[in-house]
Amino acid sequence: MTIKTRFAPSPTGYLHVGSLRTALYSYLFAKKHNGVFLIRIEDTDRERYVEGSVEALIHVLNKVGLTYDEGPVLQDGHLTEKGDYGPYTQSKRLEIYQQYAQQLLEQGSAYRCFCSKERLEKLRSDQQLAKLPTKYDRTCVGLDSKEIQTRLDKQEPFVIRLMIPEGETTFKDEIRGMITIQNSEIDDQVLLKTDGFPTYHLAVVIDDHLMGITHVIRAEEWISSAPKHVLLYKLFGFPLPSFAHLPLILNPDKSKLSKRQGDVAVEDYLKKGYLPEALINFVALLGFNPSGDREIYRMAELIDSFDLTRVNKSGAVFDLTKLNWMNKQYIRSIEPKRLMDLAAPFFDETLNFSLDQKERILEVEKERLTTLQDLSPQTHVYHTIPEFDKELLIWKKADQQDALHHLQQLEMTFRNADEHIFTDRALIEDLIKKYIEVNQYQNGNVLWPLRVALSGQAQSAGPFELVWVLGKKESMKRVQQAIEKILS
Ligand code: GLU
């Protein structure tokens, strides 16, 4: 049997980090078992629909590398789809849901309900006042066929409700184990609304079945809906898929992860310069850890080690400090070409660096970045040296004369050095170290004034790196300017 999983977001605007984890676990599970992963758009709640969300979702999934075998795709900027089980957007499947709802009506497993919104609201508030569970009271179950026909002829609006049978419902959750619920606790769920749209519950069961989903992996918030779904599977005679409900993602104060305590949109993290690889790694470990202490896993390793039954039951805390740490690790270790592709939009274009300069800047500055957004302010020094006080040129164990002497010597050393030395960081280091060693100077006496002459800053990249990025001409110019500063 081919394993098939799905990610079924509602297009409500952006991709929540919790949803990214749901998508990722579904993806990892499918890939681990050489299965199929599909995307389905659950847009039956028209009030929550946000224009452009599907396109945005496809962009984000592409960026983070969650490739899927079936579902909506963008082709030349237009939405279309791939796969043999479409349409993959629920609003395009209305007739299918209507047919299945009809089947339940005919089976006597569902009934039409003509109750008005006002009546249902009153029922609800009366039940709440009486401290009773809020459930539909089945007034419309008693309607005879003649009355139903009269009301249909009058075109009275109605919904179709599931007739929850007596008994109890049991199913196995791959993470939580066996779950049993008394059917008396389940409301007669609306399946089809007055406008002919299905509710989530009807649509999800039909689609998961027709699309051949073998493992339903989704957020914990849906676990209370699962018994209704199990009942529907049984009433339709569909085989049950496996269910896995993923634990909540929490704020550090253990409340449910919310916008109020920080960003929740994956798009925002990408915009801030978190690497897709780091986000994937971080999100993967929210609720699952392949082995003990290790924290860094690339996608292929996650696929290899993913095990649904080892997902934690308890909520996982979203720890931004850890994400920052992870992002730093990835910025330092990822392939330079990939880093350049990701970092390119973060350069300040008004500074007009060449590609070669950008590559060197990135190589040097990556050691000091937490996110790629930190890059732009750190690049200005390679364009224009900031104003600084000449006192800064003097190392703490030296004086002005000493700084002046070394800067003059270094200026001469640079002038006499061959151009090709400046294209190689190691050769630059050799050149400067030789000057220090031959004369038996201390590093600080030489490297401090040089670094400040090149950067104008108390803290910056190292002097060899600065020379490497700036090149011979600009380095010499900055050293000369520092000399003039001291002499002025
Ligand atoms: N459309 C639901 C959501 O956006 C998905 C629920 C499910 O995966 O069954 O959360």
Tab-separated table of C-alpha atoms and ligand atoms in Angstrom:
chain	number	residue	atom	x	y	z
A	1	MET	CA	0.000	0.000	0.000
A	2	THR	CA	1.324	3.437	-0.912
A	3	ILE	CA	1.503	5.762	2.067
A	4	LYS	CA	-0.253	9.003	1.294
A	5	THR	CA	-0.377	12.085	3.488
A	6	ARG	CA	-1.756	15.536	2.993
A	7	PHE	CA	-1.450	19.072	4.246
A	8	ALA	CA	-4.855	20.726	4.116
A	9	PRO	CA	-4.601	24.400	5.018
A	10	SER	CA	-7.433	26.878	5.002
A	11	PRO	CA	-6.416	29.911	2.944
A	12	THR	CA	-6.713	32.502	5.688
A	13	GLY	CA	-3.734	34.689	4.905
A	14	TYR	CA	-0.383	33.334	5.970
A	15	LEU	CA	1.346	30.104	6.991
A	16	HIS	CA	1.474	29.721	10.769
A	17	VAL	CA	4.652	28.098	12.122
A	18	GLY	CA	2.424	25.434	13.665
A	19	SER	CA	1.000	24.686	10.235
A	20	LEU	CA	4.507	24.499	8.832
A	21	ARG	CA	5.214	21.788	11.377
A	22	THR	CA	2.041	19.909	10.385
A	23	ALA	CA	3.040	20.149	6.731
A	24	LEU	CA	6.608	19.124	7.521
A	25	TYR	CA	5.672	16.050	9.579
A	26	SER	CA	3.225	14.947	6.872
A	27	TYR	CA	5.969	15.444	4.299
A	28	LEU	CA	8.645	13.637	6.346
A	29	PHE	CA	6.350	10.707	7.002
A	30	ALA	CA	5.424	10.333	3.326
A	31	LYS	CA	9.036	10.641	2.159
A	32	LYS	CA	10.316	8.236	4.772
A	33	HIS	CA	7.944	5.595	3.413
A	34	ASN	CA	8.428	6.449	-0.271
A	35	GLY	CA	4.895	7.698	-0.250
A	36	VAL	CA	2.936	10.559	-1.726
A	37	PHE	CA	2.382	13.970	-0.164
A	38	LEU	CA	-0.372	16.254	-1.374
A	39	ILE	CA	-1.702	19.723	-0.693
A	40	ARG	CA	-5.421	20.376	-0.489
A	41	ILE	CA	-6.980	23.787	-0.038
A	42	GLU	CA	-9.827	23.778	2.469
A	43	ASP	CA	-11.672	26.930	1.523
A	44	THR	CA	-15.246	26.078	2.435
A	45	ASP	CA	-15.391	28.757	5.118
A	46	ARG	CA	-15.875	31.662	2.744
A	47	GLU	CA	-15.873	34.257	5.525
A	48	ARG	CA	-12.303	33.442	6.470
A	49	TYR	CA	-11.030	33.298	2.895
A	50	VAL	CA	-8.188	35.709	2.121
A	51	GLU	CA	-7.406	36.509	-1.519
A	52	GLY	CA	-3.882	35.544	-2.577
A	53	SER	CA	-3.277	33.097	0.299
A	54	VAL	CA	-2.951	30.059	-1.941
A	55	GLU	CA	-0.296	31.714	-4.088
A	56	ALA	CA	1.529	32.861	-0.931
A	57	LEU	CA	1.334	29.347	0.495
A	58	ILE	CA	2.824	27.810	-2.641
A	59	HIS	CA	5.688	30.319	-2.529
A	60	VAL	CA	6.482	29.521	1.091
A	61	LEU	CA	6.322	25.758	0.600
A	62	ASN	CA	8.685	26.097	-2.367
A	63	LYS	CA	11.050	28.272	-0.368
A	64	VAL	CA	11.314	25.862	2.531
A	65	GLY	CA	11.664	22.871	0.224
A	66	LEU	CA	8.420	21.037	0.988
A	67	THR	CA	7.823	19.586	-2.445
A	68	TYR	CA	4.511	17.863	-3.007
A	69	ASP	CA	3.297	15.369	-5.546
A	70	GLU	CA	-0.255	16.582	-5.968
A	71	GLY	CA	-2.110	19.813	-5.399
A	72	PRO	CA	-2.273	23.427	-6.546
A	73	VAL	CA	0.742	24.822	-8.385
A	74	LEU	CA	1.674	28.129	-9.957
A	75	GLN	CA	2.441	28.117	-13.656
A	76	ASP	CA	3.543	31.423	-15.169
A	77	GLY	CA	1.926	33.177	-12.242
A	78	HIS	CA	-1.400	31.363	-12.675
A	79	LEU	CA	-2.928	28.843	-10.322
A	80	THR	CA	-3.395	25.388	-11.748
A	81	GLU	CA	-2.917	21.919	-10.271
A	82	LYS	CA	-1.124	18.620	-10.658
A	83	GLY	CA	-2.253	15.103	-9.703
A	84	ASP	CA	-4.984	12.640	-10.622
A	85	TYR	CA	-7.272	13.139	-7.654
A	86	GLY	CA	-8.313	16.779	-8.103
A	87	PRO	CA	-9.761	19.253	-7.890
A	88	TYR	CA	-7.561	19.920	-4.859
A	89	THR	CA	-9.558	22.966	-3.803
A	90	GLN	CA	-12.706	22.172	-1.864
A	91	SER	CA	-14.836	24.977	-3.295
A	92	LYS	CA	-14.458	23.223	-6.653
A	93	ARG	CA	-15.821	19.946	-5.286
A	94	LEU	CA	-19.234	21.066	-4.029
A	95	GLU	CA	-21.209	18.582	-6.103
A	96	ILE	CA	-19.228	15.688	-4.701
A	97	TYR	CA	-20.051	16.677	-1.124
A	98	GLN	CA	-23.694	17.233	-2.005
A	99	GLN	CA	-23.957	13.747	-3.477
A	100	TYR	CA	-22.484	12.158	-0.388
A	101	ALA	CA	-24.745	14.206	1.894
A	102	GLN	CA	-27.674	12.961	-0.184
A	103	GLN	CA	-26.477	9.400	0.307
A	104	LEU	CA	-26.508	9.886	4.085
A	105	LEU	CA	-30.036	11.339	3.898
A	106	GLU	CA	-31.199	8.306	1.961
A	107	GLN	CA	-29.522	5.971	4.435
A	108	GLY	CA	-31.267	7.733	7.305
A	109	SER	CA	-27.873	8.678	8.717
A	110	ALA	CA	-28.517	12.381	8.269
A	111	TYR	CA	-31.546	14.666	8.285
A	112	ARG	CA	-32.620	18.069	7.046
A	113	CYS	CA	-32.849	20.761	9.678
A	114	PHE	CA	-34.926	23.869	8.985
A	115	CYS	CA	-34.362	25.573	12.339
A	116	SER	CA	-33.655	29.272	12.066
A	117	LYS	CA	-30.486	30.914	13.322
A	118	GLU	CA	-32.554	32.726	15.964
A	119	ARG	CA	-34.063	29.486	17.274
A	120	LEU	CA	-30.632	27.829	17.450
A	121	GLU	CA	-29.168	30.831	19.261
A	122	LYS	CA	-32.003	30.794	21.799
A	123	LEU	CA	-31.607	27.046	22.300
A	124	ARG	CA	-27.925	27.528	22.913
A	125	SER	CA	-28.299	30.344	25.414
A	126	ASP	CA	-31.071	28.459	27.275
A	127	GLN	CA	-28.809	25.405	27.513
A	128	GLN	CA	-25.931	27.542	28.702
A	129	LEU	CA	-28.124	29.146	31.361
A	130	ALA	CA	-29.267	25.717	32.522
A	131	LYS	CA	-25.598	24.619	32.508
A	132	LEU	CA	-26.392	21.868	30.009
A	133	PRO	CA	-24.120	20.799	27.156
A	134	THR	CA	-24.916	22.885	24.075
A	135	LYS	CA	-26.360	20.498	21.511
A	136	TYR	CA	-28.976	20.544	18.828
A	137	ASP	CA	-32.262	19.207	20.302
A	138	ARG	CA	-33.301	17.216	17.220
A	139	THR	CA	-36.543	19.132	16.691
A	140	CYS	CA	-36.304	18.452	12.950
A	141	VAL	CA	-35.749	14.713	13.331
A	142	GLY	CA	-39.466	14.310	13.872
A	143	LEU	CA	-40.553	15.966	10.613
A	144	ASP	CA	-42.506	13.642	8.363
A	145	SER	CA	-41.811	13.388	4.660
A	146	LYS	CA	-44.891	15.394	3.715
A	147	GLU	CA	-43.899	18.317	5.875
A	148	ILE	CA	-40.351	18.181	4.593
A	149	GLN	CA	-41.643	18.304	1.015
A	150	THR	CA	-43.896	21.286	1.766
A	151	ARG	CA	-40.996	23.203	3.298
A	152	LEU	CA	-38.725	22.280	0.400
A	153	ASP	CA	-41.384	23.480	-2.043
A	154	LYS	CA	-41.550	26.779	-0.163
A	155	GLN	CA	-37.775	26.937	-0.606
A	156	GLU	CA	-37.177	27.227	3.101
A	157	PRO	CA	-33.444	27.189	3.821
A	158	PHE	CA	-32.142	24.054	5.534
A	159	VAL	CA	-28.936	22.388	6.581
A	160	ILE	CA	-28.143	18.687	6.598
A	161	ARG	CA	-27.158	17.297	9.981
A	162	LEU	CA	-25.443	14.076	10.860
A	163	MET	CA	-27.629	11.799	12.972
A	164	ILE	CA	-25.158	10.689	15.603
A	165	PRO	CA	-26.006	7.071	16.436
A	166	GLU	CA	-26.109	5.685	19.964
A	167	GLY	CA	-23.095	3.978	21.446
A	168	GLU	CA	-19.462	4.964	21.666
A	169	THR	CA	-16.735	5.697	19.185
A	170	THR	CA	-13.202	4.426	19.493
A	171	PHE	CA	-10.195	5.130	17.355
A	172	LYS	CA	-6.450	4.907	17.620
A	173	ASP	CA	-4.322	7.997	17.529
A	174	GLU	CA	-0.740	7.172	16.529
A	175	ILE	CA	0.581	9.577	19.152
A	176	ARG	CA	-1.967	9.364	21.961
A	177	GLY	CA	-3.108	5.747	21.681
A	178	MET	CA	-6.701	4.568	21.925
A	179	ILE	CA	-9.367	7.213	22.378
A	180	THR	CA	-12.991	6.440	23.220
A	181	ILE	CA	-15.810	8.908	23.381
A	182	GLN	CA	-19.493	8.446	24.212
A	183	ASN	CA	-21.588	9.354	21.183
A	184	SER	CA	-24.046	11.084	23.485
A	185	GLU	CA	-21.388	13.781	23.903
A	186	ILE	CA	-21.309	14.500	20.177
A	187	ASP	CA	-23.603	17.109	18.652
A	188	ASP	CA	-25.561	16.358	15.467
A	189	GLN	CA	-22.964	18.039	13.321
A	190	VAL	CA	-24.043	20.187	10.388
A	191	LEU	CA	-22.597	18.567	7.263
A	192	LEU	CA	-24.022	20.740	4.525
A	193	LYS	CA	-24.823	24.406	5.054
A	194	THR	CA	-27.798	26.371	3.667
A	195	ASP	CA	-25.644	27.678	0.800
A	196	GLY	CA	-24.800	24.145	-0.331
A	197	PHE	CA	-21.244	24.350	0.993
A	198	PRO	CA	-20.066	21.465	3.147
A	199	THR	CA	-18.682	21.989	6.614
A	200	TYR	CA	-15.081	21.021	7.252
A	201	HIS	CA	-16.156	17.697	8.790
A	202	LEU	CA	-17.973	16.374	5.757
A	203	ALA	CA	-15.453	17.671	3.244
A	204	VAL	CA	-12.380	16.411	5.080
A	205	VAL	CA	-13.671	12.842	5.344
A	206	ILE	CA	-14.804	12.616	1.722
A	207	ASP	CA	-11.626	14.168	0.380
A	208	ASP	CA	-9.255	12.143	2.530
A	209	HIS	CA	-11.054	9.031	1.350
A	210	LEU	CA	-11.308	9.917	-2.348
A	211	MET	CA	-7.725	11.160	-2.448
A	212	GLY	CA	-6.465	7.925	-0.904
A	213	ILE	CA	-5.009	9.434	2.265
A	214	THR	CA	-3.645	6.687	4.501
A	215	HIS	CA	-2.374	8.880	7.352
A	216	VAL	CA	-4.159	11.976	8.580
A	217	ILE	CA	-1.532	14.046	10.370
A	218	ARG	CA	-2.800	17.329	11.777
A	219	ALA	CA	-2.865	19.689	14.743
A	220	GLU	CA	-4.164	18.638	18.132
A	221	GLU	CA	-7.029	21.112	17.909
A	222	TRP	CA	-8.762	18.620	15.590
A	223	ILE	CA	-8.632	15.654	17.947
A	224	SER	CA	-12.079	16.436	19.345
A	225	SER	CA	-13.466	16.351	15.790
A	226	ALA	CA	-11.928	12.976	15.011
A	227	PRO	CA	-14.803	10.900	16.515
A	228	LYS	CA	-17.274	12.646	14.169
A	229	HIS	CA	-14.980	11.815	11.303
A	230	VAL	CA	-14.668	8.201	12.400
A	231	LEU	CA	-18.467	7.949	12.517
A	232	LEU	CA	-18.702	9.365	9.013
A	233	TYR	CA	-16.115	6.893	7.698
A	234	LYS	CA	-18.206	4.087	9.148
A	235	LEU	CA	-21.510	5.417	7.789
A	236	PHE	CA	-20.020	5.746	4.311
A	237	GLY	CA	-18.333	2.364	4.572
A	238	PHE	CA	-14.889	3.881	3.945
A	239	PRO	CA	-11.820	2.197	5.458
A	240	LEU	CA	-10.369	4.242	8.325
A	241	PRO	CA	-7.043	6.004	7.791
A	242	SER	CA	-4.518	6.291	10.624
A	243	PHE	CA	-4.768	9.449	12.671
A	244	ALA	CA	-1.982	11.412	14.340
A	245	HIS	CA	-2.728	14.621	16.193
A	246	LEU	CA	0.360	16.722	16.832
A	247	PRO	CA	0.949	18.422	20.193
A	248	LEU	CA	0.402	22.152	20.599
A	249	ILE	CA	3.168	24.671	20.074
A	250	LEU	CA	3.470	26.929	23.098
A	251	ASN	CA	4.811	30.354	24.011
A	252	PRO	CA	7.590	30.317	26.628
A	253	ASP	CA	4.911	31.013	29.285
A	254	LYS	CA	3.210	27.760	28.144
A	255	SER	CA	0.196	29.510	26.615
A	256	LYS	CA	-0.769	28.539	23.069
A	257	LEU	CA	1.589	30.134	20.544
A	258	SER	CA	-0.004	33.399	19.546
A	259	LYS	CA	0.682	36.504	17.525
A	260	ARG	CA	0.657	38.617	20.644
A	261	GLN	CA	3.904	37.085	21.891
A	262	GLY	CA	5.886	37.306	18.660
A	263	ASP	CA	5.777	36.374	15.030
A	264	VAL	CA	3.827	33.305	14.017
A	265	ALA	CA	3.911	33.651	10.227
A	266	VAL	CA	6.574	31.666	8.417
A	267	GLU	CA	6.689	34.500	5.860
A	268	ASP	CA	7.802	36.917	8.604
A	269	TYR	CA	10.662	34.672	9.661
A	270	LEU	CA	11.840	34.354	6.069
A	271	LYS	CA	11.592	38.123	5.598
A	272	LYS	CA	13.736	38.636	8.654
A	273	GLY	CA	16.464	36.456	7.225
A	274	TYR	CA	15.947	33.142	8.934
A	275	LEU	CA	17.217	30.463	6.575
A	276	PRO	CA	14.630	27.968	5.290
A	277	GLU	CA	16.967	25.162	6.362
A	278	ALA	CA	17.148	26.552	9.895
A	279	LEU	CA	13.391	27.019	10.124
A	280	ILE	CA	12.779	23.474	8.946
A	281	ASN	CA	15.306	22.082	11.391
A	282	PHE	CA	13.882	24.132	14.253
A	283	VAL	CA	10.244	23.341	13.497
A	284	ALA	CA	11.040	19.631	13.061
A	285	LEU	CA	12.354	19.505	16.611
A	286	LEU	CA	9.174	21.027	18.052
A	287	GLY	CA	7.799	17.750	19.302
A	288	PHE	CA	10.278	15.280	17.883
A	289	ASN	CA	13.952	14.579	18.349
A	290	PRO	CA	15.667	11.844	16.352
A	291	SER	CA	18.320	11.222	18.993
A	292	GLY	CA	19.376	12.687	22.308
A	293	ASP	CA	21.441	15.852	22.207
A	294	ARG	CA	22.054	16.448	18.575
A	295	GLU	CA	20.247	19.520	17.252
A	296	ILE	CA	21.335	20.081	13.662
A	297	TYR	CA	19.594	17.975	11.032
A	298	ARG	CA	19.283	18.591	7.329
A	299	MET	CA	16.105	17.570	5.523
A	300	ALA	CA	17.468	14.219	4.288
A	301	GLU	CA	18.426	13.257	7.830
A	302	LEU	CA	15.024	14.282	9.147
A	303	ILE	CA	13.332	12.104	6.543
A	304	ASP	CA	15.578	9.238	7.445
A	305	SER	CA	14.923	9.390	11.151
A	306	PHE	CA	11.290	10.498	11.234
A	307	ASP	CA	9.038	8.320	13.335
A	308	LEU	CA	5.456	9.340	13.995
A	309	THR	CA	5.170	7.145	17.045
A	310	ARG	CA	8.015	9.050	18.668
A	311	VAL	CA	6.326	12.440	18.470
A	312	ASN	CA	5.854	13.887	21.963
A	313	LYS	CA	2.450	14.018	23.567
A	314	SER	CA	3.065	17.227	25.456
A	315	GLY	CA	3.226	20.725	23.964
A	316	ALA	CA	6.495	22.016	22.538
A	317	VAL	CA	7.791	25.448	23.503
A	318	PHE	CA	8.737	27.799	20.686
A	319	ASP	CA	12.113	29.044	21.907
A	320	LEU	CA	13.302	31.993	19.825
A	321	THR	CA	16.770	31.870	21.424
A	322	LYS	CA	17.180	28.375	20.088
A	323	LEU	CA	15.964	29.374	16.632
A	324	ASN	CA	18.495	32.238	16.638
A	325	TRP	CA	21.268	29.880	17.657
A	326	MET	CA	20.280	27.438	14.942
A	327	ASN	CA	20.101	30.157	12.321
A	328	LYS	CA	23.637	31.247	13.227
A	329	GLN	CA	24.867	27.696	12.821
A	330	TYR	CA	23.303	27.444	9.384
A	331	ILE	CA	24.597	30.835	8.237
A	332	ARG	CA	28.120	29.739	9.139
A	333	SER	CA	27.957	26.268	7.684
A	334	ILE	CA	25.725	26.322	4.637
A	335	GLU	CA	27.217	26.123	1.108
A	336	PRO	CA	28.486	29.629	0.131
A	337	LYS	CA	26.531	29.621	-3.126
A	338	ARG	CA	23.267	28.836	-1.345
A	339	LEU	CA	24.000	31.450	1.309
A	340	MET	CA	24.631	34.037	-1.399
A	341	ASP	CA	21.313	33.235	-3.086
A	342	LEU	CA	19.490	33.674	0.199
A	343	ALA	CA	21.447	36.745	1.290
A	344	ALA	CA	21.307	38.635	-2.016
A	345	PRO	CA	18.029	40.464	-1.227
A	346	PHE	CA	19.445	41.639	2.095
A	347	PHE	CA	22.278	43.738	0.604
A	348	ASP	CA	21.669	47.469	0.417
A	349	GLU	CA	21.547	47.948	-3.349
A	350	THR	CA	22.386	51.643	-3.094
A	351	LEU	CA	25.907	50.632	-2.058
A	352	ASN	CA	26.537	49.108	-5.491
A	353	PHE	CA	28.837	46.278	-4.459
A	354	SER	CA	30.018	43.968	-7.206
A	355	LEU	CA	29.176	40.282	-6.926
A	356	ASP	CA	32.783	39.556	-6.030
A	357	GLN	CA	32.668	42.107	-3.215
A	358	LYS	CA	29.364	40.745	-1.988
A	359	GLU	CA	30.820	37.252	-1.842
A	360	ARG	CA	33.774	38.432	0.213
A	361	ILE	CA	31.593	40.553	2.501
A	362	LEU	CA	29.330	37.601	3.133
A	363	GLU	CA	32.219	35.259	3.774
A	364	VAL	CA	33.629	37.693	6.340
A	365	GLU	CA	30.443	38.939	7.943
A	366	LYS	CA	28.620	35.623	8.169
A	367	GLU	CA	30.509	34.894	11.357
A	368	ARG	CA	28.758	37.839	12.961
A	369	LEU	CA	25.183	37.366	11.734
A	370	THR	CA	22.205	36.006	13.625
A	371	THR	CA	19.792	36.626	10.768
A	372	LEU	CA	20.409	37.820	7.226
A	373	GLN	CA	18.651	41.041	8.151
A	374	ASP	CA	21.715	41.929	10.250
A	375	LEU	CA	23.733	41.982	7.054
A	376	SER	CA	22.828	45.349	5.565
A	377	PRO	CA	23.941	47.552	8.499
A	378	GLN	CA	27.180	45.556	8.695
A	379	THR	CA	28.046	46.182	5.049
A	380	HIS	CA	28.152	49.991	5.106
A	381	VAL	CA	31.680	49.983	6.444
A	382	TYR	CA	32.887	48.397	3.194
A	383	HIS	CA	31.428	51.301	1.273
A	384	THR	CA	32.247	54.278	3.487
A	385	ILE	CA	34.316	54.379	6.631
A	386	PRO	CA	32.361	55.981	9.471
A	387	GLU	CA	33.632	59.106	11.275
A	388	PHE	CA	35.767	58.159	14.261
A	389	ASP	CA	37.966	59.713	16.898
A	390	LYS	CA	41.708	59.310	16.423
A	391	GLU	CA	42.035	58.080	20.018
A	392	LEU	CA	40.352	54.893	18.851
A	393	LEU	CA	43.439	54.094	16.763
A	394	ILE	CA	45.568	53.681	19.857
A	395	TRP	CA	45.777	50.229	21.346
A	396	LYS	CA	45.266	50.108	25.103
A	397	LYS	CA	48.925	49.145	25.727
A	398	ALA	CA	50.427	51.607	23.246
A	399	ASP	CA	50.536	55.306	22.395
A	400	GLN	CA	49.963	57.607	19.440
A	401	GLN	CA	53.554	57.406	18.205
A	402	ASP	CA	53.436	53.636	18.168
A	403	ALA	CA	50.170	53.589	16.211
A	404	LEU	CA	51.541	56.127	13.744
A	405	HIS	CA	54.724	54.123	13.240
A	406	HIS	CA	52.910	50.886	12.482
A	407	LEU	CA	50.379	52.479	10.178
A	408	GLN	CA	53.181	54.104	8.194
A	409	GLN	CA	55.062	50.825	7.981
A	410	LEU	CA	51.939	48.924	6.970
A	411	GLU	CA	51.111	51.467	4.328
A	412	MET	CA	54.562	50.920	2.839
A	413	THR	CA	54.234	47.149	3.133
A	414	PHE	CA	50.932	47.241	1.276
A	415	ARG	CA	52.293	49.553	-1.376
A	416	ASN	CA	55.225	47.220	-2.084
A	417	ALA	CA	53.136	44.051	-2.046
A	418	ASP	CA	52.034	42.491	-5.272
A	419	GLU	CA	48.380	42.964	-6.258
A	420	HIS	CA	47.616	39.219	-6.257
A	421	ILE	CA	48.326	38.984	-2.512
A	422	PHE	CA	45.202	41.053	-1.884
A	423	THR	CA	42.982	38.491	-3.547
A	424	ASP	CA	43.841	35.833	-0.998
A	425	ARG	CA	42.981	36.183	2.678
A	426	ALA	CA	45.743	33.782	3.764
A	427	LEU	CA	48.414	35.679	1.827
A	428	ILE	CA	47.294	38.944	3.396
A	429	GLU	CA	47.607	37.367	6.812
A	430	ASP	CA	51.093	36.080	5.936
A	431	LEU	CA	52.152	39.521	4.768
A	432	ILE	CA	51.042	41.274	7.947
A	433	LYS	CA	52.173	38.496	10.298
A	434	LYS	CA	55.610	38.553	8.695
A	435	TYR	CA	55.898	42.264	9.471
A	436	ILE	CA	54.962	41.511	13.107
A	437	GLU	CA	57.194	38.473	13.505
A	438	VAL	CA	60.319	39.812	11.815
A	439	ASN	CA	60.214	42.824	14.081
A	440	GLN	CA	59.045	40.874	17.106
A	441	TYR	CA	56.124	43.186	17.725
A	442	GLN	CA	53.060	42.303	19.697
A	443	ASN	CA	49.933	41.581	17.662
A	444	GLY	CA	47.899	44.271	19.410
A	445	ASN	CA	50.333	47.070	18.586
A	446	VAL	CA	49.926	46.375	14.896
A	447	LEU	CA	46.577	44.763	14.379
A	448	TRP	CA	44.523	47.121	16.543
A	449	PRO	CA	45.428	50.379	14.736
A	450	LEU	CA	45.176	48.623	11.394
A	451	ARG	CA	41.727	47.261	12.108
A	452	VAL	CA	40.465	50.622	13.353
A	453	ALA	CA	42.052	52.433	10.392
A	454	LEU	CA	40.130	50.120	8.064
A	455	SER	CA	36.804	50.024	9.907
A	456	GLY	CA	36.624	53.146	12.074
A	457	GLN	CA	34.913	50.926	14.657
A	458	ALA	CA	35.739	49.526	18.060
A	459	GLN	CA	34.269	46.232	16.910
A	460	SER	CA	34.381	44.875	13.388
A	461	ALA	CA	35.584	41.967	11.333
A	462	GLY	CA	39.314	41.208	11.702
A	463	PRO	CA	42.035	43.248	9.924
A	464	PHE	CA	43.024	40.502	7.426
A	465	GLU	CA	39.392	40.073	6.423
A	466	LEU	CA	38.900	43.816	6.088
A	467	VAL	CA	41.944	44.139	3.806
A	468	TRP	CA	40.684	41.197	1.777
A	469	VAL	CA	37.276	42.752	1.210
A	470	LEU	CA	38.502	46.317	0.697
A	471	GLY	CA	41.366	45.431	-1.652
A	472	LYS	CA	44.782	47.023	-1.986
A	473	LYS	CA	43.773	50.496	-3.107
A	474	GLU	CA	41.004	51.142	-0.594
A	475	SER	CA	42.990	49.603	2.279
A	476	MET	CA	45.947	51.852	1.537
A	477	LYS	CA	43.669	54.865	1.265
A	478	ARG	CA	42.102	54.179	4.657
A	479	VAL	CA	45.492	53.623	6.297
A	480	GLN	CA	46.718	56.903	4.809
A	481	GLN	CA	43.653	58.724	6.112
A	482	ALA	CA	44.296	57.295	9.591
A	483	ILE	CA	47.888	58.515	9.428
A	484	GLU	CA	46.673	61.995	8.476
A	485	LYS	CA	44.171	61.876	11.326
A	486	ILE	CA	46.947	61.242	13.839
A	487	LEU	CA	49.152	63.922	12.333
A	488	SER	CA	46.433	66.557	12.174
B	1	GLU	N1	-8.254	22.949	7.148
B	1	GLU	C1	-7.799	22.578	8.457
B	1	GLU	C2	-6.836	23.641	8.985
B	1	GLU	O1	-6.532	24.580	8.275
B	1	GLU	C3	-7.056	21.263	8.388
B	1	GLU	C4	-7.596	20.258	9.261
B	1	GLU	C5	-7.103	18.864	8.881
B	1	GLU	O2	-5.914	18.735	8.569
B	1	GLU	O3	-7.906	17.958	8.908
B	1	GLU	O4	-6.399	23.570	10.084
